[in-house]
Amino acid sequence: MTTSRFTAMLQSKCPKCRVGKAFEGPVYGFKKQKMYEHCPHCGLKFEVEPGYFYAAMYVSYAFSVAEVVTLGLATAMLTKSESPWLYVSVLFAAIFIFAPFNLRYSRLVLLHYLSPKIVYNPVYERASEKK
């Protein structure tokens, strides 16, 4: 059974085989997030070219804007406060808390959805199911 692109992205899997992990460890933890250089299953080099993940900054920025706007509106609706310090503290906390999430999933969105050079090959997934 093939894994969907979205499910593979949520599980931090390789975009080519959807079996191998792209990152070591969980999103949140005491250790710094580390992305594998190559997929442990199919050998795909994740950084397709030098500086490839600079483009992930744009995706991360979009995530941050969506999070900040959502939390700003939620804070306004729930508290009805006019204090700028409340909004500043909520938004800085949100940016700090969501930073590891944005790092990981901006790279994964770039690899899974915005990289025309990387194409899913179901042969790798079928081979892992037979084992």
mmCIF file with all atom_site columns, N, CA and C in Angstrom, residues 61-103:
data_model
loop_
_atom_site.group_PDB
_atom_site.id
_atom_site.type_symbol
_atom_site.label_atom_id
_atom_site.label_alt_id
_atom_site.label_comp_id
_atom_site.label_asym_id
_atom_site.label_entity_id
_atom_site.label_seq_id
_atom_site.pdbx_PDB_ins_code
_atom_site.Cartn_x
_atom_site.Cartn_y
_atom_site.Cartn_z
_atom_site.occupancy
_atom_site.B_iso_or_equiv
_atom_site.pdbx_formal_charge
_atom_site.auth_seq_id
_atom_site.auth_comp_id
_atom_site.auth_asym_id
_atom_site.auth_atom_id
_atom_site.pdbx_PDB_model_num
ATOM 1   N N  . TYR A 1 61  ? 8.776   31.324 6.505  1.00 0.00 ? 61  TYR A N  1
ATOM 2   C CA . TYR A 1 61  ? 8.188   32.662 6.678  1.00 0.00 ? 61  TYR A CA 1
ATOM 3   C C  . TYR A 1 61  ? 6.672   32.599 6.518  1.00 0.00 ? 61  TYR A C  1
ATOM 4   N N  . ALA A 1 62  ? 6.190   31.863 5.529  1.00 0.00 ? 62  ALA A N  1
ATOM 5   C CA . ALA A 1 62  ? 4.741   31.718 5.331  1.00 0.00 ? 62  ALA A CA 1
ATOM 6   C C  . ALA A 1 62  ? 4.100   31.034 6.542  1.00 0.00 ? 62  ALA A C  1
ATOM 7   N N  . PHE A 1 63  ? 4.758   29.994 7.064  1.00 0.00 ? 63  PHE A N  1
ATOM 8   C CA . PHE A 1 63  ? 4.259   29.341 8.277  1.00 0.00 ? 63  PHE A CA 1
ATOM 9   C C  . PHE A 1 63  ? 4.180   30.338 9.431  1.00 0.00 ? 63  PHE A C  1
ATOM 10  N N  . SER A 1 64  ? 5.246   31.114 9.616  1.00 0.00 ? 64  SER A N  1
ATOM 11  C CA . SER A 1 64  ? 5.303   32.069 10.727 1.00 0.00 ? 64  SER A CA 1
ATOM 12  C C  . SER A 1 64  ? 4.210   33.126 10.612 1.00 0.00 ? 64  SER A C  1
ATOM 13  N N  . VAL A 1 65  ? 4.004   33.637 9.417  1.00 0.00 ? 65  VAL A N  1
ATOM 14  C CA . VAL A 1 65  ? 2.959   34.647 9.218  1.00 0.00 ? 65  VAL A CA 1
ATOM 15  C C  . VAL A 1 65  ? 1.591   34.058 9.537  1.00 0.00 ? 65  VAL A C  1
ATOM 16  N N  . ALA A 1 66  ? 1.315   32.849 9.074  1.00 0.00 ? 66  ALA A N  1
ATOM 17  C CA . ALA A 1 66  ? 0.028   32.206 9.347  1.00 0.00 ? 66  ALA A CA 1
ATOM 18  C C  . ALA A 1 66  ? -0.155  31.988 10.848 1.00 0.00 ? 66  ALA A C  1
ATOM 19  N N  . GLU A 1 67  ? 0.896   31.549 11.533 1.00 0.00 ? 67  GLU A N  1
ATOM 20  C CA . GLU A 1 67  ? 0.802   31.320 12.977 1.00 0.00 ? 67  GLU A CA 1
ATOM 21  C C  . GLU A 1 67  ? 0.582   32.618 13.734 1.00 0.00 ? 67  GLU A C  1
ATOM 22  N N  . VAL A 1 68  ? 1.335   33.649 13.383 1.00 0.00 ? 68  VAL A N  1
ATOM 23  C CA . VAL A 1 68  ? 1.235   34.931 14.084 1.00 0.00 ? 68  VAL A CA 1
ATOM 24  C C  . VAL A 1 68  ? -0.132  35.578 13.854 1.00 0.00 ? 68  VAL A C  1
ATOM 25  N N  . VAL A 1 69  ? -0.617  35.564 12.629 1.00 0.00 ? 69  VAL A N  1
ATOM 26  C CA . VAL A 1 69  ? -1.932  36.154 12.345 1.00 0.00 ? 69  VAL A CA 1
ATOM 27  C C  . VAL A 1 69  ? -3.027  35.391 13.087 1.00 0.00 ? 69  VAL A C  1
ATOM 28  N N  . THR A 1 70  ? -2.969  34.062 13.053 1.00 0.00 ? 70  THR A N  1
ATOM 29  C CA . THR A 1 70  ? -3.974  33.250 13.730 1.00 0.00 ? 70  THR A CA 1
ATOM 30  C C  . THR A 1 70  ? -3.965  33.503 15.235 1.00 0.00 ? 70  THR A C  1
ATOM 31  N N  . LEU A 1 71  ? -2.776  33.473 15.834 1.00 0.00 ? 71  LEU A N  1
ATOM 32  C CA . LEU A 1 71  ? -2.700  33.686 17.281 1.00 0.00 ? 71  LEU A CA 1
ATOM 33  C C  . LEU A 1 71  ? -3.013  35.131 17.669 1.00 0.00 ? 71  LEU A C  1
ATOM 34  N N  . GLY A 1 72  ? -2.655  36.082 16.833 1.00 0.00 ? 72  GLY A N  1
ATOM 35  C CA . GLY A 1 72  ? -3.009  37.472 17.107 1.00 0.00 ? 72  GLY A CA 1
ATOM 36  C C  . GLY A 1 72  ? -4.512  37.677 17.101 1.00 0.00 ? 72  GLY A C  1
ATOM 37  N N  . LEU A 1 73  ? -5.183  37.107 16.099 1.00 0.00 ? 73  LEU A N  1
ATOM 38  C CA . LEU A 1 73  ? -6.643  37.223 16.049 1.00 0.00 ? 73  LEU A CA 1
ATOM 39  C C  . LEU A 1 73  ? -7.310  36.467 17.193 1.00 0.00 ? 73  LEU A C  1
ATOM 40  N N  . ALA A 1 74  ? -6.800  35.291 17.534 1.00 0.00 ? 74  ALA A N  1
ATOM 41  C CA . ALA A 1 74  ? -7.356  34.517 18.649 1.00 0.00 ? 74  ALA A CA 1
ATOM 42  C C  . ALA A 1 74  ? -7.183  35.270 19.965 1.00 0.00 ? 74  ALA A C  1
ATOM 43  N N  . THR A 1 75  ? -6.022  35.881 20.156 1.00 0.00 ? 75  THR A N  1
ATOM 44  C CA . THR A 1 75  ? -5.780  36.660 21.368 1.00 0.00 ? 75  THR A CA 1
ATOM 45  C C  . THR A 1 75  ? -6.735  37.847 21.434 1.00 0.00 ? 75  THR A C  1
ATOM 46  N N  . ALA A 1 76  ? -6.948  38.510 20.308 1.00 0.00 ? 76  ALA A N  1
ATOM 47  C CA . ALA A 1 76  ? -7.861  39.655 20.282 1.00 0.00 ? 76  ALA A CA 1
ATOM 48  C C  . ALA A 1 76  ? -9.293  39.227 20.588 1.00 0.00 ? 76  ALA A C  1
ATOM 49  N N  . MET A 1 77  ? -9.727  38.121 20.021 1.00 0.00 ? 77  MET A N  1
ATOM 50  C CA . MET A 1 77  ? -11.099 37.661 20.237 1.00 0.00 ? 77  MET A CA 1
ATOM 51  C C  . MET A 1 77  ? -11.317 37.146 21.659 1.00 0.00 ? 77  MET A C  1
ATOM 52  N N  . LEU A 1 78  ? -10.335 36.454 22.203 1.00 0.00 ? 78  LEU A N  1
ATOM 53  C CA . LEU A 1 78  ? -10.507 35.861 23.531 1.00 0.00 ? 78  LEU A CA 1
ATOM 54  C C  . LEU A 1 78  ? -10.313 36.859 24.668 1.00 0.00 ? 78  LEU A C  1
ATOM 55  N N  . THR A 1 79  ? -9.359  37.761 24.539 1.00 0.00 ? 79  THR A N  1
ATOM 56  C CA . THR A 1 79  ? -9.059  38.670 25.650 1.00 0.00 ? 79  THR A CA 1
ATOM 57  C C  . THR A 1 79  ? -9.686  40.055 25.483 1.00 0.00 ? 79  THR A C  1
ATOM 58  N N  . LYS A 1 80  ? -9.929  40.461 24.260 1.00 0.00 ? 80  LYS A N  1
ATOM 59  C CA . LYS A 1 80  ? -10.434 41.811 23.958 1.00 0.00 ? 80  LYS A CA 1
ATOM 60  C C  . LYS A 1 80  ? -9.565  42.900 24.610 1.00 0.00 ? 80  LYS A C  1
ATOM 61  N N  . SER A 1 81  ? -8.280  42.588 24.744 1.00 0.00 ? 81  SER A N  1
ATOM 62  C CA . SER A 1 81  ? -7.330  43.496 25.367 1.00 0.00 ? 81  SER A CA 1
ATOM 63  C C  . SER A 1 81  ? -6.771  44.461 24.337 1.00 0.00 ? 81  SER A C  1
ATOM 64  N N  . GLU A 1 82  ? -6.407  45.660 24.799 1.00 0.00 ? 82  GLU A N  1
ATOM 65  C CA . GLU A 1 82  ? -5.769  46.641 23.942 1.00 0.00 ? 82  GLU A CA 1
ATOM 66  C C  . GLU A 1 82  ? -4.300  46.825 24.295 1.00 0.00 ? 82  GLU A C  1
ATOM 67  N N  . SER A 1 83  ? -3.803  46.008 25.205 1.00 0.00 ? 83  SER A N  1
ATOM 68  C CA . SER A 1 83  ? -2.414  46.117 25.643 1.00 0.00 ? 83  SER A CA 1
ATOM 69  C C  . SER A 1 83  ? -1.482  45.545 24.579 1.00 0.00 ? 83  SER A C  1
ATOM 70  N N  . PRO A 1 84  ? -0.579  46.363 24.048 1.00 0.00 ? 84  PRO A N  1
ATOM 71  C CA . PRO A 1 84  ? 0.358   45.841 23.055 1.00 0.00 ? 84  PRO A CA 1
ATOM 72  C C  . PRO A 1 84  ? 1.308   44.807 23.657 1.00 0.00 ? 84  PRO A C  1
ATOM 73  N N  . TRP A 1 85  ? 1.579   44.878 24.955 1.00 0.00 ? 85  TRP A N  1
ATOM 74  C CA . TRP A 1 85  ? 2.503   43.940 25.598 1.00 0.00 ? 85  TRP A CA 1
ATOM 75  C C  . TRP A 1 85  ? 1.932   42.527 25.619 1.00 0.00 ? 85  TRP A C  1
ATOM 76  N N  . LEU A 1 86  ? 0.649   42.401 25.730 1.00 0.00 ? 86  LEU A N  1
ATOM 77  C CA . LEU A 1 86  ? 0.025   41.076 25.681 1.00 0.00 ? 86  LEU A CA 1
ATOM 78  C C  . LEU A 1 86  ? 0.245   40.456 24.305 1.00 0.00 ? 86  LEU A C  1
ATOM 79  N N  . TYR A 1 87  ? -0.006  41.222 23.275 1.00 0.00 ? 87  TYR A N  1
ATOM 80  C CA . TYR A 1 87  ? 0.161   40.715 21.909 1.00 0.00 ? 87  TYR A CA 1
ATOM 81  C C  . TYR A 1 87  ? 1.627   40.405 21.603 1.00 0.00 ? 87  TYR A C  1
ATOM 82  N N  . VAL A 1 88  ? 2.521   41.293 22.002 1.00 0.00 ? 88  VAL A N  1
ATOM 83  C CA . VAL A 1 88  ? 3.947   41.079 21.758 1.00 0.00 ? 88  VAL A CA 1
ATOM 84  C C  . VAL A 1 88  ? 4.416   39.814 22.464 1.00 0.00 ? 88  VAL A C  1
ATOM 85  N N  . SER A 1 89  ? 4.005   39.626 23.715 1.00 0.00 ? 89  SER A N  1
ATOM 86  C CA . SER A 1 89  ? 4.452   38.435 24.455 1.00 0.00 ? 89  SER A CA 1
ATOM 87  C C  . SER A 1 89  ? 3.861   37.158 23.869 1.00 0.00 ? 89  SER A C  1
ATOM 88  N N  . VAL A 1 90  ? 2.592   37.168 23.475 1.00 0.00 ? 90  VAL A N  1
ATOM 89  C CA . VAL A 1 90  ? 1.975   35.984 22.869 1.00 0.00 ? 90  VAL A CA 1
ATOM 90  C C  . VAL A 1 90  ? 2.642   35.656 21.537 1.00 0.00 ? 90  VAL A C  1
ATOM 91  N N  . LEU A 1 91  ? 2.894   36.648 20.716 1.00 0.00 ? 91  LEU A N  1
ATOM 92  C CA . LEU A 1 91  ? 3.466   36.401 19.399 1.00 0.00 ? 91  LEU A CA 1
ATOM 93  C C  . LEU A 1 91  ? 4.934   35.977 19.470 1.00 0.00 ? 91  LEU A C  1
ATOM 94  N N  . PHE A 1 92  ? 5.713   36.576 20.384 1.00 0.00 ? 92  PHE A N  1
ATOM 95  C CA . PHE A 1 92  ? 7.102   36.124 20.538 1.00 0.00 ? 92  PHE A CA 1
ATOM 96  C C  . PHE A 1 92  ? 7.160   34.703 21.079 1.00 0.00 ? 92  PHE A C  1
ATOM 97  N N  . ALA A 1 93  ? 6.269   34.393 22.013 1.00 0.00 ? 93  ALA A N  1
ATOM 98  C CA . ALA A 1 93  ? 6.219   33.020 22.537 1.00 0.00 ? 93  ALA A CA 1
ATOM 99  C C  . ALA A 1 93  ? 5.850   32.044 21.423 1.00 0.00 ? 93  ALA A C  1
ATOM 100 N N  . ALA A 1 94  ? 4.907   32.424 20.579 1.00 0.00 ? 94  ALA A N  1
ATOM 101 C CA . ALA A 1 94  ? 4.492   31.553 19.475 1.00 0.00 ? 94  ALA A CA 1
ATOM 102 C C  . ALA A 1 94  ? 5.645   31.330 18.498 1.00 0.00 ? 94  ALA A C  1
ATOM 103 N N  . ILE A 1 95  ? 6.357   32.384 18.164 1.00 0.00 ? 95  ILE A N  1
ATOM 104 C CA . ILE A 1 95  ? 7.484   32.252 17.241 1.00 0.00 ? 95  ILE A CA 1
ATOM 105 C C  . ILE A 1 95  ? 8.550   31.341 17.841 1.00 0.00 ? 95  ILE A C  1
ATOM 106 N N  . PHE A 1 96  ? 8.828   31.494 19.121 1.00 0.00 ? 96  PHE A N  1
ATOM 107 C CA . PHE A 1 96  ? 9.820   30.671 19.800 1.00 0.00 ? 96  PHE A CA 1
ATOM 108 C C  . PHE A 1 96  ? 9.373   29.200 19.877 1.00 0.00 ? 96  PHE A C  1
ATOM 109 N N  . ILE A 1 97  ? 8.115   28.970 20.202 1.00 0.00 ? 97  ILE A N  1
ATOM 110 C CA . ILE A 1 97  ? 7.603   27.605 20.348 1.00 0.00 ? 97  ILE A CA 1
ATOM 111 C C  . ILE A 1 97  ? 7.509   26.895 18.998 1.00 0.00 ? 97  ILE A C  1
ATOM 112 N N  . PHE A 1 98  ? 7.106   27.603 17.953 1.00 0.00 ? 98  PHE A N  1
ATOM 113 C CA . PHE A 1 98  ? 6.924   26.984 16.643 1.00 0.00 ? 98  PHE A CA 1
ATOM 114 C C  . PHE A 1 98  ? 8.210   26.913 15.808 1.00 0.00 ? 98  PHE A C  1
ATOM 115 N N  . ALA A 1 99  ? 9.310   27.458 16.271 1.00 0.00 ? 99  ALA A N  1
ATOM 116 C CA . ALA A 1 99  ? 10.556  27.465 15.484 1.00 0.00 ? 99  ALA A CA 1
ATOM 117 C C  . ALA A 1 99  ? 11.024  26.059 15.084 1.00 0.00 ? 99  ALA A C  1
ATOM 118 N N  . PRO A 1 100 ? 11.070  25.080 15.989 1.00 0.00 ? 100 PRO A N  1
ATOM 119 C CA . PRO A 1 100 ? 11.497  23.739 15.554 1.00 0.00 ? 100 PRO A CA 1
ATOM 120 C C  . PRO A 1 100 ? 10.541  23.114 14.532 1.00 0.00 ? 100 PRO A C  1
ATOM 121 N N  . PHE A 1 101 ? 9.251   23.319 14.729 1.00 0.00 ? 101 PHE A N  1
ATOM 122 C CA . PHE A 1 101 ? 8.244   22.830 13.782 1.00 0.00 ? 101 PHE A CA 1
ATOM 123 C C  . PHE A 1 101 ? 8.465   23.460 12.405 1.00 0.00 ? 101 PHE A C  1
ATOM 124 N N  . ASN A 1 102 ? 8.660   24.773 12.381 1.00 0.00 ? 102 ASN A N  1
ATOM 125 C CA . ASN A 1 102 ? 8.846   25.486 11.111 1.00 0.00 ? 102 ASN A CA 1
ATOM 126 C C  . ASN A 1 102 ? 10.114  25.049 10.398 1.00 0.00 ? 102 ASN A C  1
ATOM 127 N N  . LEU A 1 103 ? 11.189  24.812 11.144 1.00 0.00 ? 103 LEU A N  1
ATOM 128 C CA . LEU A 1 103 ? 12.439  24.359 10.529 1.00 0.00 ? 103 LEU A CA 1
ATOM 129 C C  . LEU A 1 103 ? 12.227  23.035 9.813  1.00 0.00 ? 103 LEU A C  1
#
